[in-house]
Amino acid sequence: MISSVVDNLASVNSRIQSILSGRTVRLVAVSKTKPEELIQQAYDAGHRHFGENYVEEIVRKAPNLPADIQWHMIGHLQSNKVKKLLEVPNLYVLETLDSKSLADKLDKQSASVRENPLKVFLQVNTSGEQSKSGVVGEHVDLGVHVARNCPHLELAGLMTIGARGNSGDFTRLIEARQELSQALNRDPESLELSMGMSGDFEEAIAYGSTNVRVGSLIFGERSK
């Protein structure tokens, strides 16, 4: 199993490197439902960024794993679990900010729990599917709110979970970043794009993704 995880990780990294031309892309190894032993194997191979969908899993796993792991919360965050999440000292980013009320609660709680502002990505529902979380057409309003009213949050980028096989979702996230950067008078390149998963991460990188979330290609299929 060790060689499987290590070999899979090396394969994904090789595929990423074959696409890049002087750019840097962060690989987030999605460890949802996976045991700490497999995460440790990827860590021992040099990997540091891991993604979890549930607050309970990060809270349970983080204390038992190396402190320099950078955790990404990539699942929907319920407001009643904000404090638990923020208490994870090596939480790197919340990729699923989708409302002003959640932003305000994160900002208020971060002020008393964290030394540094929490990085956040705005989750944009680019496909319009009701089954997916994220803002639809409200990314500029939300992003401006975070930038102007939430000093304990750092607006770091935008994220989407697009419809499978629909590259139009990548284009729409790029357009959303352009609109938001204009409203904030920021260089678009200063905002990250988190898009692309196991089935389409190479295409997402070709479109300009700076952060890809890959699980099954590294750890195998997830438990339901």
PDB file of C-alpha atoms in Angstrom:
ATOM      1  CA  MET A   1       0.000   0.000   0.000  1.00  0.00           C
ATOM      2  CA  ILE A   2       2.878   2.361   0.743  1.00  0.00           C
ATOM      3  CA  SER A   3       4.313   1.951  -2.736  1.00  0.00           C
ATOM      4  CA  SER A   4       0.829   2.415  -4.199  1.00  0.00           C
ATOM      5  CA  VAL A   5       0.222   5.791  -2.554  1.00  0.00           C
ATOM      6  CA  VAL A   6       3.772   6.993  -3.176  1.00  0.00           C
ATOM      7  CA  ASP A   7       3.743   5.827  -6.786  1.00  0.00           C
ATOM      8  CA  ASN A   8       0.325   7.354  -7.408  1.00  0.00           C
ATOM      9  CA  LEU A   9       1.428  10.667  -5.930  1.00  0.00           C
ATOM     10  CA  ALA A  10       4.554  10.657  -8.089  1.00  0.00           C
ATOM     11  CA  SER A  11       2.459   9.897 -11.170  1.00  0.00           C
ATOM     12  CA  VAL A  12       0.057  12.787 -10.550  1.00  0.00           C
ATOM     13  CA  ASN A  13       2.943  15.177  -9.884  1.00  0.00           C
ATOM     14  CA  SER A  14       4.623  14.046 -13.101  1.00  0.00           C
ATOM     15  CA  ARG A  15       1.443  14.666 -15.077  1.00  0.00           C
ATOM     16  CA  ILE A  16       1.166  18.144 -13.554  1.00  0.00           C
ATOM     17  CA  GLN A  17       4.782  18.998 -14.365  1.00  0.00           C
ATOM     18  CA  SER A  18       4.341  17.903 -17.970  1.00  0.00           C
ATOM     19  CA  ILE A  19       1.715  20.621 -18.470  1.00  0.00           C
ATOM     20  CA  LEU A  20       3.391  23.528 -16.704  1.00  0.00           C
ATOM     21  CA  SER A  21       5.447  26.154 -18.483  1.00  0.00           C
ATOM     22  CA  GLY A  22       7.034  28.197 -15.740  1.00  0.00           C
ATOM     23  CA  ARG A  23       3.885  28.264 -13.600  1.00  0.00           C
ATOM     24  CA  THR A  24       3.348  26.813 -10.149  1.00  0.00           C
ATOM     25  CA  VAL A  25       0.341  24.650  -9.362  1.00  0.00           C
ATOM     26  CA  ARG A  26      -0.486  23.386  -5.884  1.00  0.00           C
ATOM     27  CA  LEU A  27      -1.621  19.783  -5.628  1.00  0.00           C
ATOM     28  CA  VAL A  28      -4.083  19.167  -2.806  1.00  0.00           C
ATOM     29  CA  ALA A  29      -4.263  15.466  -1.952  1.00  0.00           C
ATOM     30  CA  VAL A  30      -7.893  14.877  -0.990  1.00  0.00           C
ATOM     31  CA  SER A  31      -7.851  12.473   1.931  1.00  0.00           C
ATOM     32  CA  LYS A  32     -11.579  12.358   2.698  1.00  0.00           C
ATOM     33  CA  THR A  33     -12.453   9.063   4.474  1.00  0.00           C
ATOM     34  CA  LYS A  34      -8.834   7.891   4.201  1.00  0.00           C
ATOM     35  CA  PRO A  35      -6.923   6.668   7.275  1.00  0.00           C
ATOM     36  CA  GLU A  36      -4.111   8.646   8.823  1.00  0.00           C
ATOM     37  CA  GLU A  37      -1.627   5.955   7.770  1.00  0.00           C
ATOM     38  CA  LEU A  38      -2.138   6.761   4.088  1.00  0.00           C
ATOM     39  CA  ILE A  39      -1.820  10.490   4.712  1.00  0.00           C
ATOM     40  CA  GLN A  40       1.426   9.834   6.571  1.00  0.00           C
ATOM     41  CA  GLN A  41       2.746   7.843   3.604  1.00  0.00           C
ATOM     42  CA  ALA A  42       2.085  10.763   1.261  1.00  0.00           C
ATOM     43  CA  TYR A  43       3.637  13.117   3.812  1.00  0.00           C
ATOM     44  CA  ASP A  44       6.767  10.949   4.054  1.00  0.00           C
ATOM     45  CA  ALA A  45       7.032  11.197   0.267  1.00  0.00           C
ATOM     46  CA  GLY A  46       7.242  14.984   0.622  1.00  0.00           C
ATOM     47  CA  HIS A  47       3.627  16.077   0.236  1.00  0.00           C
ATOM     48  CA  ARG A  48       2.220  18.765   2.531  1.00  0.00           C
ATOM     49  CA  HIS A  49      -1.188  19.979   1.279  1.00  0.00           C
ATOM     50  CA  PHE A  50      -4.184  17.782   2.111  1.00  0.00           C
ATOM     51  CA  GLY A  51      -7.898  18.400   1.680  1.00  0.00           C
ATOM     52  CA  GLU A  52     -10.825  17.250   3.786  1.00  0.00           C
ATOM     53  CA  ASN A  53     -14.564  17.597   3.223  1.00  0.00           C
ATOM     54  CA  TYR A  54     -15.686  17.344   6.836  1.00  0.00           C
ATOM     55  CA  VAL A  55     -14.677  19.401   9.856  1.00  0.00           C
ATOM     56  CA  GLU A  56     -14.839  16.296  12.026  1.00  0.00           C
ATOM     57  CA  GLU A  57     -12.150  14.587   9.959  1.00  0.00           C
ATOM     58  CA  ILE A  58      -9.698  17.486  10.100  1.00  0.00           C
ATOM     59  CA  VAL A  59     -10.253  17.887  13.832  1.00  0.00           C
ATOM     60  CA  ARG A  60      -9.698  14.175  14.401  1.00  0.00           C
ATOM     61  CA  LYS A  61      -6.726  13.698  12.080  1.00  0.00           C
ATOM     62  CA  ALA A  62      -4.700  16.895  12.524  1.00  0.00           C
ATOM     63  CA  PRO A  63      -3.450  16.231  16.093  1.00  0.00           C
ATOM     64  CA  ASN A  64      -2.165  12.775  15.086  1.00  0.00           C
ATOM     65  CA  LEU A  65      -0.237  13.920  12.023  1.00  0.00           C
ATOM     66  CA  PRO A  66       2.789  16.225  11.483  1.00  0.00           C
ATOM     67  CA  ALA A  67       2.155  19.849  12.445  1.00  0.00           C
ATOM     68  CA  ASP A  68       3.478  21.238   9.154  1.00  0.00           C
ATOM     69  CA  ILE A  69       0.705  19.629   7.112  1.00  0.00           C
ATOM     70  CA  GLN A  70      -1.346  22.367   5.451  1.00  0.00           C
ATOM     71  CA  TRP A  71      -5.023  21.485   5.682  1.00  0.00           C
ATOM     72  CA  HIS A  72      -7.576  22.631   3.107  1.00  0.00           C
ATOM     73  CA  MET A  73     -11.255  22.572   4.039  1.00  0.00           C
ATOM     74  CA  ILE A  74     -12.915  21.768   0.719  1.00  0.00           C
ATOM     75  CA  GLY A  75     -16.400  20.781   1.858  1.00  0.00           C
ATOM     76  CA  HIS A  76     -19.384  22.915   2.776  1.00  0.00           C
ATOM     77  CA  LEU A  77     -18.868  24.567   6.162  1.00  0.00           C
ATOM     78  CA  GLN A  78     -21.818  24.821   8.532  1.00  0.00           C
ATOM     79  CA  SER A  79     -21.781  27.934  10.688  1.00  0.00           C
ATOM     80  CA  ASN A  80     -22.072  25.931  13.908  1.00  0.00           C
ATOM     81  CA  LYS A  81     -18.748  24.233  13.141  1.00  0.00           C
ATOM     82  CA  VAL A  82     -16.703  27.381  12.476  1.00  0.00           C
ATOM     83  CA  LYS A  83     -15.042  27.476  15.886  1.00  0.00           C
ATOM     84  CA  LYS A  84     -13.981  23.808  15.717  1.00  0.00           C
ATOM     85  CA  LEU A  85     -12.420  24.313  12.304  1.00  0.00           C
ATOM     86  CA  LEU A  86     -10.566  27.467  13.285  1.00  0.00           C
ATOM     87  CA  GLU A  87      -9.034  25.726  16.278  1.00  0.00           C
ATOM     88  CA  VAL A  88      -7.005  23.513  13.919  1.00  0.00           C
ATOM     89  CA  PRO A  89      -3.669  25.384  14.124  1.00  0.00           C
ATOM     90  CA  ASN A  90      -2.397  24.335  10.696  1.00  0.00           C
ATOM     91  CA  LEU A  91      -5.580  25.078   8.769  1.00  0.00           C
ATOM     92  CA  TYR A  92      -4.234  26.597   5.540  1.00  0.00           C
ATOM     93  CA  VAL A  93      -7.382  27.696   3.723  1.00  0.00           C
ATOM     94  CA  LEU A  94     -11.147  27.410   3.587  1.00  0.00           C
ATOM     95  CA  GLU A  95     -11.990  26.856  -0.078  1.00  0.00           C
ATOM     96  CA  THR A  96     -15.770  27.028   0.282  1.00  0.00           C
ATOM     97  CA  LEU A  97     -16.800  30.459   1.516  1.00  0.00           C
ATOM     98  CA  ASP A  98     -20.263  31.074   0.085  1.00  0.00           C
ATOM     99  CA  SER A  99     -22.068  33.743   2.126  1.00  0.00           C
ATOM    100  CA  LYS A 100     -21.594  37.044   3.932  1.00  0.00           C
ATOM    101  CA  SER A 101     -22.968  35.595   7.148  1.00  0.00           C
ATOM    102  CA  LEU A 102     -20.383  32.816   7.113  1.00  0.00           C
ATOM    103  CA  ALA A 103     -17.650  35.349   6.299  1.00  0.00           C
ATOM    104  CA  ASP A 104     -18.693  37.518   9.245  1.00  0.00           C
ATOM    105  CA  LYS A 105     -18.704  34.576  11.643  1.00  0.00           C
ATOM    106  CA  LEU A 106     -15.300  33.368  10.412  1.00  0.00           C
ATOM    107  CA  ASP A 107     -13.891  36.862  10.771  1.00  0.00           C
ATOM    108  CA  LYS A 108     -15.210  37.319  14.308  1.00  0.00           C
ATOM    109  CA  GLN A 109     -14.034  33.897  15.473  1.00  0.00           C
ATOM    110  CA  SER A 110     -10.639  34.193  13.747  1.00  0.00           C
ATOM    111  CA  ALA A 111      -9.892  37.346  15.686  1.00  0.00           C
ATOM    112  CA  SER A 112      -9.797  35.406  18.945  1.00  0.00           C
ATOM    113  CA  VAL A 113      -8.499  32.029  17.754  1.00  0.00           C
ATOM    114  CA  ARG A 114      -5.873  32.645  15.072  1.00  0.00           C
ATOM    115  CA  GLU A 115      -2.716  34.736  15.006  1.00  0.00           C
ATOM    116  CA  ASN A 116      -2.851  35.273  11.233  1.00  0.00           C
ATOM    117  CA  PRO A 117      -5.777  35.949   8.893  1.00  0.00           C
ATOM    118  CA  LEU A 118      -7.416  32.852   7.465  1.00  0.00           C
ATOM    119  CA  LYS A 119      -7.075  32.399   3.725  1.00  0.00           C
ATOM    120  CA  VAL A 120     -10.421  31.922   2.003  1.00  0.00           C
ATOM    121  CA  PHE A 121     -11.552  31.065  -1.502  1.00  0.00           C
ATOM    122  CA  LEU A 122     -15.018  32.059  -2.671  1.00  0.00           C
ATOM    123  CA  GLN A 123     -16.919  29.017  -3.895  1.00  0.00           C
ATOM    124  CA  VAL A 124     -18.680  29.876  -7.149  1.00  0.00           C
ATOM    125  CA  ASN A 125     -21.389  27.614  -8.513  1.00  0.00           C
ATOM    126  CA  THR A 126     -20.373  27.918 -12.157  1.00  0.00           C
ATOM    127  CA  SER A 127     -22.680  25.146 -13.388  1.00  0.00           C
ATOM    128  CA  GLY A 128     -25.832  26.449 -11.715  1.00  0.00           C
ATOM    129  CA  GLU A 129     -26.643  22.966 -10.433  1.00  0.00           C
ATOM    130  CA  GLN A 130     -28.860  23.048  -7.341  1.00  0.00           C
ATOM    131  CA  SER A 131     -26.978  20.082  -5.887  1.00  0.00           C
ATOM    132  CA  LYS A 132     -23.782  22.137  -5.659  1.00  0.00           C
ATOM    133  CA  SER A 133     -22.922  24.797  -3.099  1.00  0.00           C
ATOM    134  CA  GLY A 134     -21.496  28.188  -3.969  1.00  0.00           C
ATOM    135  CA  VAL A 135     -22.659  31.621  -4.962  1.00  0.00           C
ATOM    136  CA  VAL A 136     -24.384  32.189  -8.289  1.00  0.00           C
ATOM    137  CA  GLY A 137     -23.793  35.682  -9.657  1.00  0.00           C
ATOM    138  CA  GLU A 138     -22.925  37.111  -6.224  1.00  0.00           C
ATOM    139  CA  HIS A 139     -19.159  36.570  -6.208  1.00  0.00           C
ATOM    140  CA  VAL A 140     -18.303  40.241  -6.640  1.00  0.00           C
ATOM    141  CA  ASP A 141     -20.578  41.350  -3.816  1.00  0.00           C
ATOM    142  CA  LEU A 142     -19.243  38.651  -1.493  1.00  0.00           C
ATOM    143  CA  GLY A 143     -15.614  39.260  -2.431  1.00  0.00           C
ATOM    144  CA  VAL A 144     -15.886  43.004  -1.870  1.00  0.00           C
ATOM    145  CA  HIS A 145     -17.530  42.359   1.499  1.00  0.00           C
ATOM    146  CA  VAL A 146     -14.670  40.093   2.595  1.00  0.00           C
ATOM    147  CA  ALA A 147     -11.996  42.494   1.386  1.00  0.00           C
ATOM    148  CA  ARG A 148     -13.544  45.567   3.011  1.00  0.00           C
ATOM    149  CA  ASN A 149     -15.227  44.232   6.148  1.00  0.00           C
ATOM    150  CA  CYS A 150     -13.345  41.112   7.253  1.00  0.00           C
ATOM    151  CA  PRO A 151      -9.821  42.090   8.372  1.00  0.00           C
ATOM    152  CA  HIS A 152      -9.174  38.641   9.852  1.00  0.00           C
ATOM    153  CA  LEU A 153      -9.768  36.917   6.515  1.00  0.00           C
ATOM    154  CA  GLU A 154      -7.478  36.965   3.488  1.00  0.00           C
ATOM    155  CA  LEU A 155      -9.285  36.782   0.156  1.00  0.00           C
ATOM    156  CA  ALA A 156      -6.966  34.416  -1.688  1.00  0.00           C
ATOM    157  CA  GLY A 157      -8.951  33.129  -4.644  1.00  0.00           C
ATOM    158  CA  LEU A 158     -12.008  31.478  -6.132  1.00  0.00           C
ATOM    159  CA  MET A 159     -13.029  27.831  -6.302  1.00  0.00           C
ATOM    160  CA  THR A 160     -15.510  25.772  -8.281  1.00  0.00           C
ATOM    161  CA  ILE A 161     -16.730  22.214  -8.498  1.00  0.00           C
ATOM    162  CA  GLY A 162     -17.775  22.197 -12.128  1.00  0.00           C
ATOM    163  CA  ALA A 163     -19.997  19.746 -13.915  1.00  0.00           C
ATOM    164  CA  ARG A 164     -18.055  16.683 -15.049  1.00  0.00           C
ATOM    165  CA  GLY A 165     -16.631  17.129 -18.532  1.00  0.00           C
ATOM    166  CA  ASN A 166     -17.752  20.758 -18.872  1.00  0.00           C
ATOM    167  CA  SER A 167     -14.739  23.008 -19.475  1.00  0.00           C
ATOM    168  CA  GLY A 168     -17.124  25.953 -19.656  1.00  0.00           C
ATOM    169  CA  ASP A 169     -17.073  25.965 -15.874  1.00  0.00           C
ATOM    170  CA  PHE A 170     -13.354  26.766 -15.968  1.00  0.00           C
ATOM    171  CA  THR A 171     -14.017  29.669 -18.310  1.00  0.00           C
ATOM    172  CA  ARG A 172     -16.774  30.978 -16.071  1.00  0.00           C
ATOM    173  CA  LEU A 173     -14.519  30.906 -13.010  1.00  0.00           C
ATOM    174  CA  ILE A 174     -11.849  32.827 -14.914  1.00  0.00           C
ATOM    175  CA  GLU A 175     -14.486  35.399 -15.865  1.00  0.00           C
ATOM    176  CA  ALA A 176     -15.640  35.590 -12.234  1.00  0.00           C
ATOM    177  CA  ARG A 177     -12.065  36.287 -11.143  1.00  0.00           C
ATOM    178  CA  GLN A 178     -11.742  39.034 -13.743  1.00  0.00           C
ATOM    179  CA  GLU A 179     -14.959  40.691 -12.547  1.00  0.00           C
ATOM    180  CA  LEU A 180     -13.938  40.493  -8.908  1.00  0.00           C
ATOM    181  CA  SER A 181     -10.415  41.753  -9.499  1.00  0.00           C
ATOM    182  CA  GLN A 182     -11.770  44.761 -11.361  1.00  0.00           C
ATOM    183  CA  ALA A 183     -14.119  45.578  -8.490  1.00  0.00           C
ATOM    184  CA  LEU A 184     -11.226  45.320  -6.023  1.00  0.00           C
ATOM    185  CA  ASN A 185      -8.685  47.024  -8.291  1.00  0.00           C
ATOM    186  CA  ARG A 186      -6.440  43.985  -7.981  1.00  0.00           C
ATOM    187  CA  ASP A 187      -4.293  42.116 -10.449  1.00  0.00           C
ATOM    188  CA  PRO A 188      -6.343  39.053 -11.497  1.00  0.00           C
ATOM    189  CA  GLU A 189      -3.252  36.899 -11.058  1.00  0.00           C
ATOM    190  CA  SER A 190      -3.232  37.784  -7.346  1.00  0.00           C
ATOM    191  CA  LEU A 191      -6.382  35.679  -6.938  1.00  0.00           C
ATOM    192  CA  GLU A 192      -5.943  31.925  -7.154  1.00  0.00           C
ATOM    193  CA  LEU A 193      -8.162  29.582  -9.151  1.00  0.00           C
ATOM    194  CA  SER A 194      -9.013  26.302  -7.440  1.00  0.00           C
ATOM    195  CA  MET A 195     -10.513  24.125 -10.143  1.00  0.00           C
ATOM    196  CA  GLY A 196      -9.896  20.629 -11.406  1.00  0.00           C
ATOM    197  CA  MET A 197     -10.155  17.239  -9.720  1.00  0.00           C
ATOM    198  CA  SER A 198      -9.077  13.672 -10.495  1.00  0.00           C
ATOM    199  CA  GLY A 199     -11.001  13.487 -13.747  1.00  0.00           C
ATOM    200  CA  ASP A 200     -10.076  16.850 -15.234  1.00  0.00           C
ATOM    201  CA  PHE A 201      -7.122  18.372 -13.375  1.00  0.00           C
ATOM    202  CA  GLU A 202      -4.911  18.437 -16.471  1.00  0.00           C
ATOM    203  CA  GLU A 203      -7.488  20.369 -18.475  1.00  0.00           C
ATOM    204  CA  ALA A 204      -8.035  22.712 -15.523  1.00  0.00           C
ATOM    205  CA  ILE A 205      -4.308  23.459 -15.340  1.00  0.00           C
ATOM    206  CA  ALA A 206      -4.279  24.185 -19.060  1.00  0.00           C
ATOM    207  CA  TYR A 207      -7.029  26.746 -18.400  1.00  0.00           C
ATOM    208  CA  GLY A 208      -4.986  28.379 -15.637  1.00  0.00           C
ATOM    209  CA  SER A 209      -5.845  26.595 -12.410  1.00  0.00           C
ATOM    210  CA  THR A 210      -3.346  27.241  -9.614  1.00  0.00           C
ATOM    211  CA  ASN A 211      -4.783  24.692  -7.161  1.00  0.00           C
ATOM    212  CA  VAL A 212      -6.066  21.217  -8.066  1.00  0.00           C
ATOM    213  CA  ARG A 213      -7.842  18.794  -5.743  1.00  0.00           C
ATOM    214  CA  VAL A 214      -7.007  15.149  -6.459  1.00  0.00           C
ATOM    215  CA  GLY A 215      -8.139  12.238  -4.319  1.00  0.00           C
ATOM    216  CA  SER A 216      -8.894   8.905  -5.965  1.00  0.00           C
ATOM    217  CA  LEU A 217      -5.852   8.978  -8.268  1.00  0.00           C
ATOM    218  CA  ILE A 218      -3.636   9.171  -5.169  1.00  0.00           C
ATOM    219  CA  PHE A 219      -5.456   7.243  -2.454  1.00  0.00           C
ATOM    220  CA  GLY A 220      -7.825   5.047  -4.471  1.00  0.00           C
ATOM    221  CA  GLU A 221     -11.593   5.215  -4.586  1.00  0.00           C
ATOM    222  CA  ARG A 222     -13.228   6.737  -1.526  1.00  0.00           C
ATOM    223  CA  SER A 223     -15.530   4.969   0.882  1.00  0.00           C
ATOM    224  CA  LYS A 224     -19.091   6.187   0.555  1.00  0.00           C
TER     225      LYS A 224
END
